[in-house]
Structures are given as structure tokens and as C-alpha cells.
Coordinates of C-alpha atoms in Angstrom, one line a residue:
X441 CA -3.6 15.5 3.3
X442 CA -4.9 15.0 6.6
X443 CA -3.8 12.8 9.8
X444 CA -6.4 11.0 12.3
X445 CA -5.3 12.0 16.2
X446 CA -6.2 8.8 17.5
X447 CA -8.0 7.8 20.7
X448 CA -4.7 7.3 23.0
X449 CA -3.8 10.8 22.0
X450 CA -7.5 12.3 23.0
X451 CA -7.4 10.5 25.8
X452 CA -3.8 11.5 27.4
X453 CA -5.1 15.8 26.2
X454 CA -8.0 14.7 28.4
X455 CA -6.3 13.4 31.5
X456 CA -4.0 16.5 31.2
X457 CA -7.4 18.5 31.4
X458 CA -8.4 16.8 34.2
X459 CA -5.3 17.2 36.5
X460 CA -5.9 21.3 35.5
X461 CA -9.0 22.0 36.2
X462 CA -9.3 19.0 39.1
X463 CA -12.8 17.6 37.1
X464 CA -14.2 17.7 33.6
X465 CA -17.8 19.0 33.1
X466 CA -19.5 19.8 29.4
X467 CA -21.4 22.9 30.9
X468 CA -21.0 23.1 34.5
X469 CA -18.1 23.8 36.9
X470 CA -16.9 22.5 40.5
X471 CA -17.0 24.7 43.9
X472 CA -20.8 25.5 43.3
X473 CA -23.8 25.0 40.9
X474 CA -24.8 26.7 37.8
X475 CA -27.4 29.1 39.9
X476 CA -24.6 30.6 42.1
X477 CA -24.0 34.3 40.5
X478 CA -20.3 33.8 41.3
X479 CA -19.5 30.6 39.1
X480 CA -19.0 31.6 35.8
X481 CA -22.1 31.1 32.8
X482 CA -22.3 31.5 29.0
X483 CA -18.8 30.1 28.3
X484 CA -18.3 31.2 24.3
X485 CA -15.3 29.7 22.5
X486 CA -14.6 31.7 19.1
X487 CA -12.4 30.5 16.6
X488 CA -11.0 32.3 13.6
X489 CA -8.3 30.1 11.4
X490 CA -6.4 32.5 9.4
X491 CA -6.6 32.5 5.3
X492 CA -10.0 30.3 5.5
X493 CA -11.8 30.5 2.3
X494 CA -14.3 28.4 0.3
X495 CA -11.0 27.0 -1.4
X496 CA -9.3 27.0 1.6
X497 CA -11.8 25.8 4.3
X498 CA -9.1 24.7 7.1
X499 CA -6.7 28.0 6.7
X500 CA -3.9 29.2 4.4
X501 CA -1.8 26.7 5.3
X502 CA 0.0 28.9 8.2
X503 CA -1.7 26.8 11.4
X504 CA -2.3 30.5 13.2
X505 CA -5.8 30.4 14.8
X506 CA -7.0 33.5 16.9
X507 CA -9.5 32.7 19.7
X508 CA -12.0 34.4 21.5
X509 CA -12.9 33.1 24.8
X510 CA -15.6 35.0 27.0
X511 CA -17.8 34.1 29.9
X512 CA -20.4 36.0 32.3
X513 CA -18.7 36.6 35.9
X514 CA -15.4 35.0 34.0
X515 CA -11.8 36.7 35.6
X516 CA -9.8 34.4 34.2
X517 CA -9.5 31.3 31.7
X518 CA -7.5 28.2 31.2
X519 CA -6.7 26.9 27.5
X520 CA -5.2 23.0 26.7
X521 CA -4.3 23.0 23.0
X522 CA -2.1 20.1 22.4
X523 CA -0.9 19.3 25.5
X524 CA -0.1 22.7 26.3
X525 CA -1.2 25.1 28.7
X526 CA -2.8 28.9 28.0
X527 CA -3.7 30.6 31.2
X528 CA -5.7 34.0 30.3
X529 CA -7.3 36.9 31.5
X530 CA -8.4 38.6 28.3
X531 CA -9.9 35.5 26.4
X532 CA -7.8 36.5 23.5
X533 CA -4.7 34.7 22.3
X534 CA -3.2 33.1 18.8
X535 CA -1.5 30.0 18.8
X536 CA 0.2 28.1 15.8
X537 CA -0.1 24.5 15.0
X538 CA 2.9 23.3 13.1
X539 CA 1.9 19.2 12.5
X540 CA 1.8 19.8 8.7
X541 CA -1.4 18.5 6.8
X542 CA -5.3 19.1 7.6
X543 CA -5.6 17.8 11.1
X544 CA -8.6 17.8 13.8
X545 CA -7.4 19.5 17.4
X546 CA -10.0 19.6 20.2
X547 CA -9.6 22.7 22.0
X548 CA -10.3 22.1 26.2
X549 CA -11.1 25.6 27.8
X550 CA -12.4 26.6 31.0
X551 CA -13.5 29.4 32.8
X552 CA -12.8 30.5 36.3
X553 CA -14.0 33.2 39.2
X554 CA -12.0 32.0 42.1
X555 CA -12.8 28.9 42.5
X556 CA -15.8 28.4 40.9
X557 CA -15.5 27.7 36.8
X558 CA -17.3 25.8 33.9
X559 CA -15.7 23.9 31.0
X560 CA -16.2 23.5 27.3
X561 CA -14.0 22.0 24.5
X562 CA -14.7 22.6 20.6
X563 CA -12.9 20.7 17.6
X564 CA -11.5 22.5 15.0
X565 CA -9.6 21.2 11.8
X566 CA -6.6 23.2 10.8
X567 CA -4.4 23.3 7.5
X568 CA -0.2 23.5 7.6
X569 CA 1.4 23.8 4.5
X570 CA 4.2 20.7 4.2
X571 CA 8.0 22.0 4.4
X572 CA 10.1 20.5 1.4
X573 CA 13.0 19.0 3.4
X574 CA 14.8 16.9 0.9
X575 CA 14.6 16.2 -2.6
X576 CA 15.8 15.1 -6.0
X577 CA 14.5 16.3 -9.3
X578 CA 16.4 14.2 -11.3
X579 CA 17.4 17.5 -13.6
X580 CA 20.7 16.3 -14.0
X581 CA 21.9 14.0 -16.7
X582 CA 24.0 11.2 -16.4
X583 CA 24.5 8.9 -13.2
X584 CA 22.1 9.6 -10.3
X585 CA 23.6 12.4 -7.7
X586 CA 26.3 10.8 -5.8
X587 CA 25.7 13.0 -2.9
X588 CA 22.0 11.3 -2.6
X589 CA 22.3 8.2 -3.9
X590 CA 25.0 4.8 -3.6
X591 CA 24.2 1.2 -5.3
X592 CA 24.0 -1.7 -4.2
X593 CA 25.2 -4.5 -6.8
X594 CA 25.2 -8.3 -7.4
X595 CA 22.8 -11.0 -7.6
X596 CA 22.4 -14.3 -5.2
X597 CA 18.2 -13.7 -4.9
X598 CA 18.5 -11.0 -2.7
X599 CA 16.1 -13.2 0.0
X600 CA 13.5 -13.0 -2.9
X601 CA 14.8 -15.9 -5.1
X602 CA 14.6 -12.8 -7.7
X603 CA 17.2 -13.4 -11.2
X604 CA 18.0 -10.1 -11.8
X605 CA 22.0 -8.8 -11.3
X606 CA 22.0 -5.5 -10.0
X607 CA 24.7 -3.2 -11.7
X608 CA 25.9 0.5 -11.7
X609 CA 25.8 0.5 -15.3
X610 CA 24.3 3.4 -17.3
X611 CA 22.7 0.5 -19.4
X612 CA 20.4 -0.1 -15.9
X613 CA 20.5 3.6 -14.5
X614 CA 20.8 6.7 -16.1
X615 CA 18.9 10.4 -15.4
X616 CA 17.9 11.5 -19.0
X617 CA 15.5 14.3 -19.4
X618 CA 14.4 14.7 -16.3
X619 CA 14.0 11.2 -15.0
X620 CA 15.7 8.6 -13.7
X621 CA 15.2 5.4 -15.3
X622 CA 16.0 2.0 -13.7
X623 CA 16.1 -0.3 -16.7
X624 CA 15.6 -4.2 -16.5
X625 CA 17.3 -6.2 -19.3
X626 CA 17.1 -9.7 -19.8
X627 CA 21.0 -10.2 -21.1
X628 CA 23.8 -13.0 -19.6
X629 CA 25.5 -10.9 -17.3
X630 CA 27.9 -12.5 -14.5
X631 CA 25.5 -15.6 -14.3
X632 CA 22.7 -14.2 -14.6
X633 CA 19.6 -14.2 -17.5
X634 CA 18.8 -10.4 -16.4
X635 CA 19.9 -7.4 -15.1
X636 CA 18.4 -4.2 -13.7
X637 CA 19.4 -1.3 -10.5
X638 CA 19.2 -0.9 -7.2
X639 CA 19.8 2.3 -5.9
X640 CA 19.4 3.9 -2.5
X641 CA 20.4 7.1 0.1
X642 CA 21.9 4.4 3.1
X643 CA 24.3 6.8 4.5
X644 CA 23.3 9.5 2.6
X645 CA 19.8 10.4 4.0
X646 CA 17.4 9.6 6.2
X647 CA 14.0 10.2 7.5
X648 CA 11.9 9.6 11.0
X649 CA 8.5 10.6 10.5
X650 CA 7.0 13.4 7.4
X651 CA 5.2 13.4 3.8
X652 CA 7.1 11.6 0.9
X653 CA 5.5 11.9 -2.6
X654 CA 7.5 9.7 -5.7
X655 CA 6.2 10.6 -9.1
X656 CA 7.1 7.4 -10.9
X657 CA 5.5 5.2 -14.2
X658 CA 6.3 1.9 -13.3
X659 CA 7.8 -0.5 -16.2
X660 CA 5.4 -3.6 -18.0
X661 CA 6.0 -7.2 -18.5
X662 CA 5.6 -10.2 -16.8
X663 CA 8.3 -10.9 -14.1
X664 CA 8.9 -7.2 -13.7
X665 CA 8.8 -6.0 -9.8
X666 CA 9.6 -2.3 -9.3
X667 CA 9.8 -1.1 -5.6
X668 CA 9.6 2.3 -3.8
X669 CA 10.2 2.1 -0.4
X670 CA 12.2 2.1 2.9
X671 CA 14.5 0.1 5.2
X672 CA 14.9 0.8 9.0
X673 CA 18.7 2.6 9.2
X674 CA 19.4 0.0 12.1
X675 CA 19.4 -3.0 9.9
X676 CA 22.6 -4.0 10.9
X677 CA 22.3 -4.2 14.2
X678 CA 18.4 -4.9 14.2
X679 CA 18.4 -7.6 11.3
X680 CA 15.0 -7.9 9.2
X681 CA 12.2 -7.2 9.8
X682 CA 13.0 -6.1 13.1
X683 CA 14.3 -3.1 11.7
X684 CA 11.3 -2.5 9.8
X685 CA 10.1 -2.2 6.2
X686 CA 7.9 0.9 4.6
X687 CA 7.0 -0.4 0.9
X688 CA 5.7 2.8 -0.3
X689 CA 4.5 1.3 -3.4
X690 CA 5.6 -2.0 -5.1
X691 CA 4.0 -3.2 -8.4
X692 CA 4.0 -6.9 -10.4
X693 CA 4.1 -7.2 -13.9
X694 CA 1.7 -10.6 -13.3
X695 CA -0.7 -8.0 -11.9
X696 CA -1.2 -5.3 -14.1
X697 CA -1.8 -1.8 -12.3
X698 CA -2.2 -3.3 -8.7
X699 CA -0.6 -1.4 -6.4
X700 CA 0.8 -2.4 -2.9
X701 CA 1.3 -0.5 0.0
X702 CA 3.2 -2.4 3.0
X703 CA 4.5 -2.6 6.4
X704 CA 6.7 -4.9 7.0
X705 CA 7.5 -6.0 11.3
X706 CA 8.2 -8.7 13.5
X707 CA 5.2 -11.2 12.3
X708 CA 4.5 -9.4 9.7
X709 CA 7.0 -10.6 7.3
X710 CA 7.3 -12.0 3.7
X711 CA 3.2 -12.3 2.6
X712 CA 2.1 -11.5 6.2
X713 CA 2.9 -8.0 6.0
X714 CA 0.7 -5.3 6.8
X715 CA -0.8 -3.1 3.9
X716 CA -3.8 -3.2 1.2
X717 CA -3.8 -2.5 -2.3
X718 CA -5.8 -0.4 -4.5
X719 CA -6.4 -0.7 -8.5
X720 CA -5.5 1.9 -10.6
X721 CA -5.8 2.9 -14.8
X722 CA -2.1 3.1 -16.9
X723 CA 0.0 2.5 -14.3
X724 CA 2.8 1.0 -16.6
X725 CA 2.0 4.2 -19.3
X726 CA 1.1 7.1 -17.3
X727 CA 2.8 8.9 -14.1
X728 CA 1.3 8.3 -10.7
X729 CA 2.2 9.9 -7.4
X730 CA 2.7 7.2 -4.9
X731 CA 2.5 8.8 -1.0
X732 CA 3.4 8.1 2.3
X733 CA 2.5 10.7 5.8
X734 CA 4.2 8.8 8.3
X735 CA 3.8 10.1 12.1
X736 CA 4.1 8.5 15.7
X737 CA 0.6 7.5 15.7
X738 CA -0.4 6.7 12.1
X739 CA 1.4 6.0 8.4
X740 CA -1.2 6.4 5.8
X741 CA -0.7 5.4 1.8
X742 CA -1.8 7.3 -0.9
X743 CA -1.8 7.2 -4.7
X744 CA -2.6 10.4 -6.5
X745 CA -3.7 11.9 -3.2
X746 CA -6.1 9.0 -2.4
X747 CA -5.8 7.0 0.8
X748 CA -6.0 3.6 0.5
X749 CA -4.1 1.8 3.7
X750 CA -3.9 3.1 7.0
X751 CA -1.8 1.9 10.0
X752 CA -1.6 2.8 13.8
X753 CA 1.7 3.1 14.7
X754 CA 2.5 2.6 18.1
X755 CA 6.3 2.5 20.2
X756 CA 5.4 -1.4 20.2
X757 CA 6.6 -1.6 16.3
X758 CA 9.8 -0.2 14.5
X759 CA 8.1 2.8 12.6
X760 CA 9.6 5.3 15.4
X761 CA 13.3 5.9 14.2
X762 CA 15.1 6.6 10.8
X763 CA 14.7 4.6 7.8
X764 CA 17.0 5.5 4.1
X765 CA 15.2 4.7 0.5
X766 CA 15.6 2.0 -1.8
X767 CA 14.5 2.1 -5.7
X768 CA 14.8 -0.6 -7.5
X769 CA 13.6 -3.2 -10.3
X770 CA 13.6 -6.7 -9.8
X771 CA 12.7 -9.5 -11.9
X772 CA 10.9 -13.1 -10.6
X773 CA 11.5 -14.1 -7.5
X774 CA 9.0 -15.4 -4.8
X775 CA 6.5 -11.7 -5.2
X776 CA 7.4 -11.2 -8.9
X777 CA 6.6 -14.4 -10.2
X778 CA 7.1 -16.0 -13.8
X779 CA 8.8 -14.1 -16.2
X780 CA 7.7 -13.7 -19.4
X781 CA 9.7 -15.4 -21.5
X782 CA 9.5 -13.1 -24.9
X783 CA 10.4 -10.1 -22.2
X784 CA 13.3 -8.2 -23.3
X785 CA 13.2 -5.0 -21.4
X786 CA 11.0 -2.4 -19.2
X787 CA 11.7 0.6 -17.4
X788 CA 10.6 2.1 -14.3
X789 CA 10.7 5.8 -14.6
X790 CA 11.1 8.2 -11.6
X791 CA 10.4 11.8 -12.4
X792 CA 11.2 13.7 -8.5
X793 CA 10.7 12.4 -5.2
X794 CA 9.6 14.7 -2.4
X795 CA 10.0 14.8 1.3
X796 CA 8.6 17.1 3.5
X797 CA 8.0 17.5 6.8

């Protein structure tokens, strides 16, 4: 797991340096030139990440680094370590980074004798071990927990043009050993030719911003179109897609074992959205873990731990507030396509998903 700190972030640590230490030099301070005995020489920054091994190359997964600063004619130093400020006059601190995942920090340090100092930064990559916030195992036979999950039922097209009916039905959703299953049927039901589930934690749960893994094998056939993903909590008052859409992964029967990963925003709706796609082997026959790390300043997709679709988020798009889950199975519509018309049935299986932050 890793995150990319991006430009605008280096860039704001930097100006932060600046207004410290008054100017920014590599290898030289202000108030004098590197011959004066009083300005300070040989500025060393040491860093020791705790737990590093050759498995481990980034840390333990505790984010505590102990640093070592030193300097010739050095009485004091001054340490910027995301956004913060370390004044020192050993040289020897710890500090913890807590932004979970394997993440670059560039260290800004600078060493002073009166007025006279020299400056140095170093990048370092550090490893935090995710915090399980939320979760469901689907352990638990029978109806999906009603504490995490509510339906949402009917037909109409659901803006898709899709011909599914959604019910509550343990014919459509049911947790039996160990997974749920959202089941797709074609079957006359209320006016429709099919039906299938739509579940979701609106009201329930929500998230702004952390790691979500979904272990899920997604159901065959032509016409089938399982979805994993998000909806902006604000939807009422912020109607779509200015609320904004996360589609973790989404999958189409037409397209064997293609997998979407999507953004949906303001002019980026419907086909426009914002994602990529990557190909993968069985994904109608085998489990896959499908992967969001959404942060203020990027949302990455993964599949089995490989990123495939990266996106800058920024306060100009709704990615910066709390969004609830949606699962669900639909059949046609404008993404899913033509149905198969020998299809009977398909199942998209969900064995835990995982939310840390």
C-alpha cells in the first residue's frame, strides 16, 4: 500500500520551511558564508525507522523513526516533519507518522549558531500498519446484519434503463457459509423479467477518507452488472453526481473479467467518468480483492494489491466528505447491455469487506 504526497503538498512543507528558517539553501546558511568558523558545517541527518528488515524495508508498521541530527559549531536545530515544527538542542528526537500505508516524507532540518545556520532535507519512506475500523464478515447466516445493512427495493431502471426488480427476498440475498450472495433471477416478478438485491449502510455507516478491501467473485452471464461502490451521504441535498460517486469495482457480463474502477463528478458523469480498467483471469470463478485508499490528495484502485487507476483529488471535486456503500446486481440497462437470453441465474458472492483507516 502506498500513497503519492503530491506536488501542492511539497510545495506548501516547503514554504512552511521557508518562513522558519527566513531562506532555503541545500548546503549553505544565511548571516555568513560557509568559511566563517561560527556558521555551522557538516550537517548529518540520521534516520533509523523502527522494525526495518529485509521483509520489512519501510518499518514494522508502527510509523516511529528516531533521528540523529548533528552539525560542527551546531547549538541548536530546527526540524519540519509534516508541517510540524521540532526545535532541538540535542539532535535527538522520535516522532510518529500515523498516515497508514508506505508513504514518502521529506524531512527539512536546519542547523543554527546564532544566527548563522545551514539546511538539508532527506526523504524517507515509512510503513503504518492500516487500523480495521469497520467491518462485516458475513459469518452469520440468514439476512445480512440489520445494524450494517438496509435495502433498497423496486424497479423503474434505476437511471440505468436496467430490468432487474430489486427485492429483500432471501431468494436474491442471503449470508450462507460465510458469504453473502446477491443472486440475480430472471423470473416475472411485479413486472419485471428479473430480479436480484440492492443492499447498502445509508444511515448506517459511513466513511471520509481510508483503505477499503471487498473480497468478492463476481456472478457470469451476459446482461449481468455487479457493483461495489459508494454514494456521496449528501445525495439528497447535493443530487447526482454532485454528490459524488466512488465505483470501487463494477464488472459486465458482455465483458468477461474486465474490471472498472470509477469516479464519478460534475462532468464526469454516465460514460465520462473518471477511472481505467484492468484485465484480470477467473473473475466470475475465483475470489479477487477489489481496493480502494482514498485520501485528501489522491484515491487509488487496486485489485489484488495492484494499482491500476489513480486520481488527484482536490477540494475542487466531492471526494472530501462521507460517502455510505452500495452492493448490488443489476441486469441490462445502458452499462450492462444485452442479456443473454438462455440466462437463468448468477451470483455475485461477497466473502468480508474491510475498512481501515
Amino acid at each position: 500500500m502506498k500513497y503519492n504526497h503530491q506536488s501542492k503538498t511539497f510545495g506548501l512543507y516547503t514554504l512552511v520551511f521557508f518562513l522558519i528558517i527566513f531562506s532555503f539553501s541545500n548546503c549553505s546558511g544565511g548571516g555568513g558564508d560557509s568559511s566563517d568558523p561560527t556558521t555551522p558545517t557538516n550537517l548529518i541527518v540520521n534516520s533509523e525507522i523502527i522494525g526495518v528488515t529485509a521483509s520489512n524495508p519501510n518499518g514494522d508498521g508502527t510509523g516511529v523513526v528516531n533521528f540523529s541530527v548533528s552539525a560542527d559549531n551546531a547549538t541548536s536545530y530546527k526540524i519540519l516533519i509534516e508541517g510540524n515544527t521540532i526545535n532541538s538542542t540535542t539532535g535527538i528526537f522520535s516522532y510518529t507518522f500515523t498516515q497508514m500505508g508506505t508513504n514518502p516524507y521529506t524531512i527539512y532540518v536546519s542547523a543554527y549558531n546564532g544566527s548563522k545556520f545551514i539546511s538539508t532535507s532527506k526523504v524517507i519512506t515509512v510503513y503504518v500498519t492500516p487500523t480495521l475500523a469497520w467491518a462485516d464478515e458475513f459469518n452469520v447466516a440468514g439476512a445480512p446484519d440489520s445494524s450494517k445493512w438496509g435495502y433498497e427495493i423496486g424497479a423503474g431502471g434505476w437511471g440505468n434503463n436496467e430490468q432487474q426488480y430489486y427485492t429483500s427476498r432471501p431468494e436474491n440475498v442471503i449470508v450462507e457459509n460465510g458469504v453473502l450472495k446477491i443472486k440475480a433471477i430472471k423470473e416475472l416478478y411485479n413486472g419485471s423479467n428479473y430480479t436480484s438485491a440492492r443492499i447498502t449502510t445509508k444511515s448506517k455507516f459511513t466513511l471520509q477518507y481510508g483503505r477499503v478491501d471487498i473480497r468478492a467473485k463476481l456472478p457470469a452471464g451476459a446482461g449481468t452488472w455487479p457493483a461495489l461502490w459508494m454514494l456521496g451521504a449528501n445525495y439528497e441535498t447535493s443530487a447526482w453526481p454532485a454528490c459524488g460517486e466512488i465505483d470501487i469495482m463494477e464488472h459486465v457480463g458482455n465483458n468477461l473479467n474486465k474490471i472498472y474502477g470509477t469516479l464519478h463528478h460534475p462532468g464526469h458523469s454516465g460514460a465520462n467518468g473518471d477511472g481505467s480498467t484492468v484485465t484480470i483471469a477467473n473473475a466470475t470463478t475465483e475470489f479477487h480483492v477489489y481496493s480502494l485508499e482514498w485520501s485528501s490528495t489522491i484515491i487509488k484502485f487496486y485489485v489484488d494489491n495492484v494499482p491500476f487507476y489513480s486520481f488527484n483529488n482536490s477540494s475542487g471535486v466531492p471526494f472530501n466528505h462521507p460517502f455510505f456503500f452500495i452492493f448490488n446486481c443489476a441486469m441490462g440497462g445502458n452499462f450492462g447491455g444485452t442479456i443473454d437470453p438462455n440466462f437463468t441465474s448468477a451470483t455475485l458472492e461477497v466473502d468480508y469487506v474491510h475498512v481501515y483507516h
